[in-house]
mmCIF file of N, CA and C in Angstrom:
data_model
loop_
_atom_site.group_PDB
_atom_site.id
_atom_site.type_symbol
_atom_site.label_atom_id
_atom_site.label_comp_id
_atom_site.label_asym_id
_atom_site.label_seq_id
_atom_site.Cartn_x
_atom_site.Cartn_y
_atom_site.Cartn_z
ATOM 1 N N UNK W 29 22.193 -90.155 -37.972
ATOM 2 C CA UNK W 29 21.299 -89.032 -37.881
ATOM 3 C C UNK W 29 22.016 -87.818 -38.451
ATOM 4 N N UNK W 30 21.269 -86.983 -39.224
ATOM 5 C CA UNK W 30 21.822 -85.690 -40.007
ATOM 6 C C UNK W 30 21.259 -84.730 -39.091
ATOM 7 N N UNK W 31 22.108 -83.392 -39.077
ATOM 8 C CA UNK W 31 21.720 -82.284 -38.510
ATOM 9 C C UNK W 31 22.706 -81.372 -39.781
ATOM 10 N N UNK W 32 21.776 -80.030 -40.214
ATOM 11 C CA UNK W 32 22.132 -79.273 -40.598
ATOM 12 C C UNK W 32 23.088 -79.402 -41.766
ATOM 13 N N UNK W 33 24.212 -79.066 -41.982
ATOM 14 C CA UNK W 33 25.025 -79.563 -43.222
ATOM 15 C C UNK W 33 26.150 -80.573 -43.006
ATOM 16 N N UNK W 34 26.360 -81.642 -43.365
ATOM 17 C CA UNK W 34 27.245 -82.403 -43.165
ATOM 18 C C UNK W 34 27.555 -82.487 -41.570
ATOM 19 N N UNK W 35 26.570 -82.802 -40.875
ATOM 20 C CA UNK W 35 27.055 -82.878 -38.968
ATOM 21 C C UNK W 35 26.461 -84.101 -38.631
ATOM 22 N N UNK W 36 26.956 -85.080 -38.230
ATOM 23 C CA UNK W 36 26.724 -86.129 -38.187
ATOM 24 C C UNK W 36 26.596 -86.172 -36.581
ATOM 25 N N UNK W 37 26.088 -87.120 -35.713
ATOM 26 C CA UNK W 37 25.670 -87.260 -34.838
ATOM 27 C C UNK W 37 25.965 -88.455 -34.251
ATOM 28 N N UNK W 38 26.713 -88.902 -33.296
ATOM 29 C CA UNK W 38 27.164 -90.365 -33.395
ATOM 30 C C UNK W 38 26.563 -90.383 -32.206
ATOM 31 N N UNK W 39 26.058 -91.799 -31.626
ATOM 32 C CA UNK W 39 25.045 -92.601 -30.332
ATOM 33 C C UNK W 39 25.626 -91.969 -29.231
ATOM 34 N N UNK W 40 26.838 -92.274 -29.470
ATOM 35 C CA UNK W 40 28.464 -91.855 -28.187
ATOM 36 C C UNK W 40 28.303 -90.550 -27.605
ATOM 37 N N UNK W 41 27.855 -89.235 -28.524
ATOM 38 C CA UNK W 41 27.994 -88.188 -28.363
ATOM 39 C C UNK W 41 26.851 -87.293 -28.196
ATOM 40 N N UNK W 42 25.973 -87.901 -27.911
ATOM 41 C CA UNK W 42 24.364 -87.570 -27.357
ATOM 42 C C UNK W 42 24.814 -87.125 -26.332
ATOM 43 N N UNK W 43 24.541 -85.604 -25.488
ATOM 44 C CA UNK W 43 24.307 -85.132 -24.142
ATOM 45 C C UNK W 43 25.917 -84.495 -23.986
ATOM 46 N N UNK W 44 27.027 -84.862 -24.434
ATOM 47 C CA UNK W 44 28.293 -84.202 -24.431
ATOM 48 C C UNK W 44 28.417 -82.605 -24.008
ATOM 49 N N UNK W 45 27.378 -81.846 -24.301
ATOM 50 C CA UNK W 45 27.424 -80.516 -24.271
ATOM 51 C C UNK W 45 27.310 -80.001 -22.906
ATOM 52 N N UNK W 46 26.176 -80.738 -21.934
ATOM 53 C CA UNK W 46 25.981 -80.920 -21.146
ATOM 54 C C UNK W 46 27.056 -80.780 -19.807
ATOM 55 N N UNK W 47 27.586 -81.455 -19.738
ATOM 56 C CA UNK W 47 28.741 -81.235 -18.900
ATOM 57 C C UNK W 47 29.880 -80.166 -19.061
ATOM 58 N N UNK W 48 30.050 -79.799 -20.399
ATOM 59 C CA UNK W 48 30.597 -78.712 -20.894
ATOM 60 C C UNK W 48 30.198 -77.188 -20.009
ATOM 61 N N UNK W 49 28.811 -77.791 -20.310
ATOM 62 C CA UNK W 49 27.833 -76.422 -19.805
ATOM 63 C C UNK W 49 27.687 -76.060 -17.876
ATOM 64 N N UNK W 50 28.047 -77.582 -17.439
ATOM 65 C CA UNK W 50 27.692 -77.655 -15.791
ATOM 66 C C UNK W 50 28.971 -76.747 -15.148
ATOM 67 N N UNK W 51 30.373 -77.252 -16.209
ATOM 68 C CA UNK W 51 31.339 -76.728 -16.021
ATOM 69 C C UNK W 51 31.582 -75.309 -16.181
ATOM 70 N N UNK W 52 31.207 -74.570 -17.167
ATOM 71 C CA UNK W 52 31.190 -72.760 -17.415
ATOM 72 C C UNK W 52 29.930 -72.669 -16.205
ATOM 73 N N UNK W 53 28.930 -73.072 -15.742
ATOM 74 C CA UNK W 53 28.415 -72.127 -14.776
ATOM 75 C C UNK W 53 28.917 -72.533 -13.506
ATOM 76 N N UNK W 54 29.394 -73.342 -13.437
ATOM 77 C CA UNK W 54 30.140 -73.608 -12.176
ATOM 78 C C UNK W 54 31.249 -72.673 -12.015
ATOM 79 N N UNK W 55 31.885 -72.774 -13.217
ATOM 80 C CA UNK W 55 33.099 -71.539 -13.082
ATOM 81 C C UNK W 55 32.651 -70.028 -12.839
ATOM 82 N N UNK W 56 31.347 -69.348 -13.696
ATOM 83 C CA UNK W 56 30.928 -68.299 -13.129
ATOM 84 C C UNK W 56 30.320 -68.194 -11.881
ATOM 85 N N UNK W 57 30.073 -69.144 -11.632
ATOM 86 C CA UNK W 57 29.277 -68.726 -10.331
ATOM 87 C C UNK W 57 30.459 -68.813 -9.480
ATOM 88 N N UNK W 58 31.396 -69.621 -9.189
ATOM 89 C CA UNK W 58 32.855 -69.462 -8.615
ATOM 90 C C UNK W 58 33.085 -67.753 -8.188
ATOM 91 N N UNK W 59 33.704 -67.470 -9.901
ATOM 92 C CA UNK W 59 34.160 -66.321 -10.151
ATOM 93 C C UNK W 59 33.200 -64.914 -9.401
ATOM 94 N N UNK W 60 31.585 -65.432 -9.195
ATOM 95 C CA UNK W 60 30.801 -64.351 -8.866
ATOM 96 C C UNK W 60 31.266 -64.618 -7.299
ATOM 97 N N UNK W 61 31.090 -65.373 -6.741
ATOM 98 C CA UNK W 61 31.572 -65.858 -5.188
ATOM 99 C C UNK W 61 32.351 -64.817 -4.594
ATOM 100 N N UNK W 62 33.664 -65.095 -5.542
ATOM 101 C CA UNK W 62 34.655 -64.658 -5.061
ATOM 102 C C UNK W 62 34.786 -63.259 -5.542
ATOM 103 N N UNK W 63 34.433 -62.347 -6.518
ATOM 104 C CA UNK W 63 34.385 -61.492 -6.613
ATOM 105 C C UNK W 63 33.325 -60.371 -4.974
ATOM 106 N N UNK W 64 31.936 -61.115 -4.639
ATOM 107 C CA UNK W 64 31.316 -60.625 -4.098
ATOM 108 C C UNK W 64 32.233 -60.678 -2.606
ATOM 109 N N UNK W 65 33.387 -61.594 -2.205
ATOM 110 C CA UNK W 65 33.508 -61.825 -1.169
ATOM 111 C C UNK W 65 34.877 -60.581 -1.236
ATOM 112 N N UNK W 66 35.605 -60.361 -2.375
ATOM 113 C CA UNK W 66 37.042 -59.448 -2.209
ATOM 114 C C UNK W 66 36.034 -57.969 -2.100
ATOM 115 N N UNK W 67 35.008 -57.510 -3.153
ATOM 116 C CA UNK W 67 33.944 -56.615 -2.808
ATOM 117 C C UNK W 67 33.912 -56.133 -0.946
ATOM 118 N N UNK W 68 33.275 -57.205 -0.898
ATOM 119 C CA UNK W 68 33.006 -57.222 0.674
ATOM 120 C C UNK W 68 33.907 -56.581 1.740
ATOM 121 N N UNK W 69 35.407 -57.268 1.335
ATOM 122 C CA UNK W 69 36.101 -57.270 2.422
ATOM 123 C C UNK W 69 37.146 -55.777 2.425
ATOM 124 N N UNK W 70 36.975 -55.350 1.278
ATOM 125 C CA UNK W 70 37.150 -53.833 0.635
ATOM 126 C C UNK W 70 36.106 -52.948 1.164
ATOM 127 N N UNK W 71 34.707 -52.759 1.197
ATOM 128 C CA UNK W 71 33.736 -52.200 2.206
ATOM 129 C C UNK W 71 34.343 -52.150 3.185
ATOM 130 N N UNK W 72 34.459 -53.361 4.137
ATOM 131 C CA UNK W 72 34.913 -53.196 5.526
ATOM 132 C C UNK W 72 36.066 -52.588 5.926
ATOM 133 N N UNK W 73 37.219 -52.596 4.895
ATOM 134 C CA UNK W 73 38.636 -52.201 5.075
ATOM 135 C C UNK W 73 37.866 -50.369 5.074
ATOM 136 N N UNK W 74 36.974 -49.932 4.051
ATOM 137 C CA UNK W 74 36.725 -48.633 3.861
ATOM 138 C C UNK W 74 35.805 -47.988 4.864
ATOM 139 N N UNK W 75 35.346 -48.887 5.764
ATOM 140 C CA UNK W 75 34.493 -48.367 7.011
ATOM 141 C C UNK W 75 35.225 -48.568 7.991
ATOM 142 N N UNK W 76 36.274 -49.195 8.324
ATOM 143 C CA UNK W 76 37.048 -49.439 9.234
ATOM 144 C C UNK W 76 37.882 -47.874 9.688
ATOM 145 N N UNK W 77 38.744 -47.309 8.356
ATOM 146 C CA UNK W 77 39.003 -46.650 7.962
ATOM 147 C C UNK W 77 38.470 -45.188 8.438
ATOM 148 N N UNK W 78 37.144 -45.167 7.914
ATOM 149 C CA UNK W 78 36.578 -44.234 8.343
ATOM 150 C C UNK W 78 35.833 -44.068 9.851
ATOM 151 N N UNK W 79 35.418 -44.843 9.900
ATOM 152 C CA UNK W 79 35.695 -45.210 12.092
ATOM 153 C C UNK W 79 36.819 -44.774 12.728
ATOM 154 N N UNK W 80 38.159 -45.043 12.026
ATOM 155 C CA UNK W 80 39.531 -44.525 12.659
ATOM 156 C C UNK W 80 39.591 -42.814 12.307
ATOM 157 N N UNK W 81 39.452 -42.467 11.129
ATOM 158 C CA UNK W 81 39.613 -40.973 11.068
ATOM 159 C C UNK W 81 38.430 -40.307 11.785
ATOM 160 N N UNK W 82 37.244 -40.931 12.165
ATOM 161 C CA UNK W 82 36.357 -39.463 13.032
ATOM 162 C C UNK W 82 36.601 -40.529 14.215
ATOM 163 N N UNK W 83 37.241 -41.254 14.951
ATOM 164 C CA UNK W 83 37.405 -41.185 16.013
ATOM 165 C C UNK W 83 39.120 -40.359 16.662
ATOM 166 N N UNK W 84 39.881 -40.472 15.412
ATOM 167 C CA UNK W 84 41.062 -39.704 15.497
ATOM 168 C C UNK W 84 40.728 -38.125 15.915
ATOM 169 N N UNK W 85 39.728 -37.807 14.593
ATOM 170 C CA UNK W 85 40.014 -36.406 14.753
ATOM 171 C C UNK W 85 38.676 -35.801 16.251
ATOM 172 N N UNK W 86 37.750 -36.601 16.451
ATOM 173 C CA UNK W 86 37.507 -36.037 17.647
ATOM 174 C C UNK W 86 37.877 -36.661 19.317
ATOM 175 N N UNK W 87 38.891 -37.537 18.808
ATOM 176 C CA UNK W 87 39.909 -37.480 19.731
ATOM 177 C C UNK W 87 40.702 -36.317 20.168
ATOM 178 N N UNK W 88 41.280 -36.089 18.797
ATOM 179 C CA UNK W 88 42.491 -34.497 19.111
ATOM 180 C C UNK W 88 41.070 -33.350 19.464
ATOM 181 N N UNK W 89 40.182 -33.823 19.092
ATOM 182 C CA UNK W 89 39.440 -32.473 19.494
ATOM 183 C C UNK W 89 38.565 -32.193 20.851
ATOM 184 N N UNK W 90 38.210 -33.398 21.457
ATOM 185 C CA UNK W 90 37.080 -33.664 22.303
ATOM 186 C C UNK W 90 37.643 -34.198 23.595
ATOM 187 N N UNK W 91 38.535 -35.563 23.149
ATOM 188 C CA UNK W 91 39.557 -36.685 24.029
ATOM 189 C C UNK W 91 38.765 -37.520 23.746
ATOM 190 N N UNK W 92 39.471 -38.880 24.846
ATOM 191 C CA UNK W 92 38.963 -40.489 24.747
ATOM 192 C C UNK W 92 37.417 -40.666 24.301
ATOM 193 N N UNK W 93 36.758 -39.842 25.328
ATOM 194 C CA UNK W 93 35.081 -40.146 25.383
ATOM 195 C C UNK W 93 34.500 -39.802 23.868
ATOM 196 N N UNK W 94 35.026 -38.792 23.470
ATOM 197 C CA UNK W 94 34.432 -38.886 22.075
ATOM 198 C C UNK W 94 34.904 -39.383 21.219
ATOM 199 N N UNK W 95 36.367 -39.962 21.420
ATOM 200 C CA UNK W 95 36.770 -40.802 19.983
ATOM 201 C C UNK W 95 35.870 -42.163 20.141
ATOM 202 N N UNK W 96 35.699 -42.691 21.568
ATOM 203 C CA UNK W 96 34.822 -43.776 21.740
ATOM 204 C C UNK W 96 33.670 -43.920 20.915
ATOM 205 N N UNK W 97 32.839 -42.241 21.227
ATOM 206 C CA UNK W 97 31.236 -42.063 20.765
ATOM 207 C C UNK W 97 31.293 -42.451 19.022
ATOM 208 N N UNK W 98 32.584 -41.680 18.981
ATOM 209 C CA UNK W 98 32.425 -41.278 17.264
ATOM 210 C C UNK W 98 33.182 -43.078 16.446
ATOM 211 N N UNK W 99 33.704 -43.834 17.159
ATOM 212 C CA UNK W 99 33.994 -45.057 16.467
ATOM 213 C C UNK W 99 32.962 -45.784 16.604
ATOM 214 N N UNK W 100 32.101 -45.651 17.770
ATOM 215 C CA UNK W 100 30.932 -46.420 18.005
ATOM 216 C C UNK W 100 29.662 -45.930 16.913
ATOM 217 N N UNK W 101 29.466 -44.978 16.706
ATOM 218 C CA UNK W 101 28.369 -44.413 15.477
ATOM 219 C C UNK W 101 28.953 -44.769 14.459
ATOM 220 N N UNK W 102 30.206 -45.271 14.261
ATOM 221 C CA UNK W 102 30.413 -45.617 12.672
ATOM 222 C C UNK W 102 30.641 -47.153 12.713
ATOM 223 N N UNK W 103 30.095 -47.500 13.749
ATOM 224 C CA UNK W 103 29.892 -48.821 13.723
ATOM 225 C C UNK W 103 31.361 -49.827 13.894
ATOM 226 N N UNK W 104 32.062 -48.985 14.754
ATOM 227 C CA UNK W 104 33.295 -49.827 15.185
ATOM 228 C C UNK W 104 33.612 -49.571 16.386
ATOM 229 N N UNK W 105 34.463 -50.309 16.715
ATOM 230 C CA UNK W 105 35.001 -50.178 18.472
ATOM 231 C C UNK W 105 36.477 -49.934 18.648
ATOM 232 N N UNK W 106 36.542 -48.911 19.433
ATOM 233 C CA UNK W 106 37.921 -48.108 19.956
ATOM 234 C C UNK W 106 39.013 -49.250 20.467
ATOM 235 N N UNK W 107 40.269 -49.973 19.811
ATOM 236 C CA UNK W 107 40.777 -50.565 20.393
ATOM 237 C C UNK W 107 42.102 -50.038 20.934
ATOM 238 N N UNK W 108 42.310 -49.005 20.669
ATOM 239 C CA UNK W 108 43.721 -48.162 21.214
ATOM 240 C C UNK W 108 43.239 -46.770 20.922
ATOM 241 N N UNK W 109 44.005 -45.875 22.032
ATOM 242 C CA UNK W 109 44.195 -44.347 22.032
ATOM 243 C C UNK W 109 45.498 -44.547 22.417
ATOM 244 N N UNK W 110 45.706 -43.173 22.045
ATOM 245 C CA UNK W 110 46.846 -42.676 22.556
ATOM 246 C C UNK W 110 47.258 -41.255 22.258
ATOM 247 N N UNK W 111 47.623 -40.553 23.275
ATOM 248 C CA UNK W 111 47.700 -39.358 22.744
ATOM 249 C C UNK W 111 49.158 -38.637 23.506
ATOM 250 N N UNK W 112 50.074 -37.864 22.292
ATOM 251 C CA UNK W 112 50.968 -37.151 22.775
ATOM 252 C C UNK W 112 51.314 -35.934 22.742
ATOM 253 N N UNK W 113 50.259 -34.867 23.875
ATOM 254 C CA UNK W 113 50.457 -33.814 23.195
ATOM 255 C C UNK W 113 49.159 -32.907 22.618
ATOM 256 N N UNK W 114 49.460 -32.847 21.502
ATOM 257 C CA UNK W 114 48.824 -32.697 20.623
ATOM 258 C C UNK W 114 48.550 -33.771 19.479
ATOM 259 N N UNK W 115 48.843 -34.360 19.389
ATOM 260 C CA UNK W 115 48.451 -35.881 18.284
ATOM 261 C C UNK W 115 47.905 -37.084 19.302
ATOM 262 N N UNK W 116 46.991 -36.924 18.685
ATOM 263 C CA UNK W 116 46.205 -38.661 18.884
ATOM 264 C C UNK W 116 46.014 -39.270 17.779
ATOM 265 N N UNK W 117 46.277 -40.971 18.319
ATOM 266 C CA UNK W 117 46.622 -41.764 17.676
ATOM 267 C C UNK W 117 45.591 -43.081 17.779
ATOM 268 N N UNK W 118 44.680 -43.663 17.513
ATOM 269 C CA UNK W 118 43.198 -44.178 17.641
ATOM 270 C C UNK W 118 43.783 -45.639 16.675
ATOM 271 N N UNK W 119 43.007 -46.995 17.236
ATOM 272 C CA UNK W 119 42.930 -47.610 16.286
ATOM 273 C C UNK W 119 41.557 -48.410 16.611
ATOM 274 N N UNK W 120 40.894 -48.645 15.428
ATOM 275 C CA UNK W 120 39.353 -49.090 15.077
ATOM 276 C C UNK W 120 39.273 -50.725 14.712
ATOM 277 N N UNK W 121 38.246 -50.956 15.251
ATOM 278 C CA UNK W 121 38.034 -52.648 14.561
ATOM 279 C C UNK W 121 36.282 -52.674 14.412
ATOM 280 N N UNK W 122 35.958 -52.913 13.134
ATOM 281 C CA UNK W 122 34.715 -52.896 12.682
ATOM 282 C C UNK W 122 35.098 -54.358 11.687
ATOM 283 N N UNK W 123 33.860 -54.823 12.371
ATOM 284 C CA UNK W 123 33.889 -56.152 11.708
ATOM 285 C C UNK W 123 35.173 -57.204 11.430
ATOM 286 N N UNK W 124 35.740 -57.318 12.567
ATOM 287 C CA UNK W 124 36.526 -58.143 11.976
ATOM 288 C C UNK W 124 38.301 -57.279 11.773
ATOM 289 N N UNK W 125 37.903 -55.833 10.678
ATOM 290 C CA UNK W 125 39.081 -55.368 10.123
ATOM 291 C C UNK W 125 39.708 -54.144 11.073
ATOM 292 N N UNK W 126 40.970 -53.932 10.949
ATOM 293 C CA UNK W 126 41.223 -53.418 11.877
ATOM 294 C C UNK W 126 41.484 -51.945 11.121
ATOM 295 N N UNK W 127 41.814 -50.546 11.592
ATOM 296 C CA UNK W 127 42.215 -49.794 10.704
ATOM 297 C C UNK W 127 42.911 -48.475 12.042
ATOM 298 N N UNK W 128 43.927 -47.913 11.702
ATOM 299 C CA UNK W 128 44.509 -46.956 12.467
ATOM 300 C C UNK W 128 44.789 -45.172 11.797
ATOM 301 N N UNK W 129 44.549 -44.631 12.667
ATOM 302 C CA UNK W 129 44.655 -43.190 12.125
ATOM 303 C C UNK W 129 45.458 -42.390 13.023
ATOM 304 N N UNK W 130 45.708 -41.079 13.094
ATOM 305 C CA UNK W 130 46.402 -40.169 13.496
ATOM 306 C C UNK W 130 45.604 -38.604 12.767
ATOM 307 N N UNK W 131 45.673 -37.637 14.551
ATOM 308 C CA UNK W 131 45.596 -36.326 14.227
ATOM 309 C C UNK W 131 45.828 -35.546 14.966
ATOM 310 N N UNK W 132 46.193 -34.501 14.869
ATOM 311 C CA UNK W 132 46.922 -33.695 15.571
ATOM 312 C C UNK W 132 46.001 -32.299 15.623
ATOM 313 N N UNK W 133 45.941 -31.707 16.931
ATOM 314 C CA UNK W 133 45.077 -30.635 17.187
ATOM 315 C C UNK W 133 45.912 -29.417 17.446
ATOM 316 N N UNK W 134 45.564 -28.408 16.044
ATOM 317 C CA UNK W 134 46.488 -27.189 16.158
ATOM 318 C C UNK W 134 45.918 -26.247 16.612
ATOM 319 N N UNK W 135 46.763 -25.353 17.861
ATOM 320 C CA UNK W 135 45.774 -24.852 18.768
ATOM 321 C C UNK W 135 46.374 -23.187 17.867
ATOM 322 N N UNK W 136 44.736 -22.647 17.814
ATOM 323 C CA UNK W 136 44.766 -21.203 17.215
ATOM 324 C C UNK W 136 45.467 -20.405 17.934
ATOM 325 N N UNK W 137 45.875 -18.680 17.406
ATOM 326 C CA UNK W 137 46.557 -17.821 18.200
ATOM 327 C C UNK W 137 45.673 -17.003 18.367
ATOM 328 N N UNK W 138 44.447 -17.238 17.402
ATOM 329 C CA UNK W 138 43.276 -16.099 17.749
ATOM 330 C C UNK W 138 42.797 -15.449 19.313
#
């Protein structure tokens, strides 16, 4: 059988492409997997994060009860306080990730 210019076509090699092809979307769709899942787990590290800094800072500003309120509205839960002073020290777990902050409340001379 002829195809096009001088491309010959042998019985053997009918459908060959085929598996070629199962293989590249298998690999992208892999590659999309795992891209959507490091995505993911980068979100959570960045909300975690931010659960720890507004429960830090209205820790130093408020105490315990509001670093509680304010990790709980950002959708995480207070797993440590601590405070010395003037610095509190908060750590957050939202979903899974954990994340820790620090802040310190400077009292005016006004």
């Amino acid at each position: 059988m002829m195809f096009g210019t001088g491309t010959h076509l042998r019985v053997g090699e009918r459908g060959a492409a085929l598996p070629l092809l199962a293989l590249t979307i298998s690999f992208f769709l892999l590659m999309a997997v795992l891209l959507v899942g490091i995505t993911g787990r980068s979100v959570d590290r960045s909300r975690a994060q931010a659960a720890a800094d507004a429960a830090a800072l209205a820790g130093a500003l408020e105490g315990r009860t509001e670093a509680v309120a304010l990790a709980t509205m950002n959708g995480g839960v207070l797993i440590a306080f601590s405070t010395d002073g003037t610095t509190v020290s908060v750590t957050v777990s939202v979903d899974d990730v954990r994340a820790a902050a620090t802040a310190e409340r400077r009292v005016s001379s006004e």
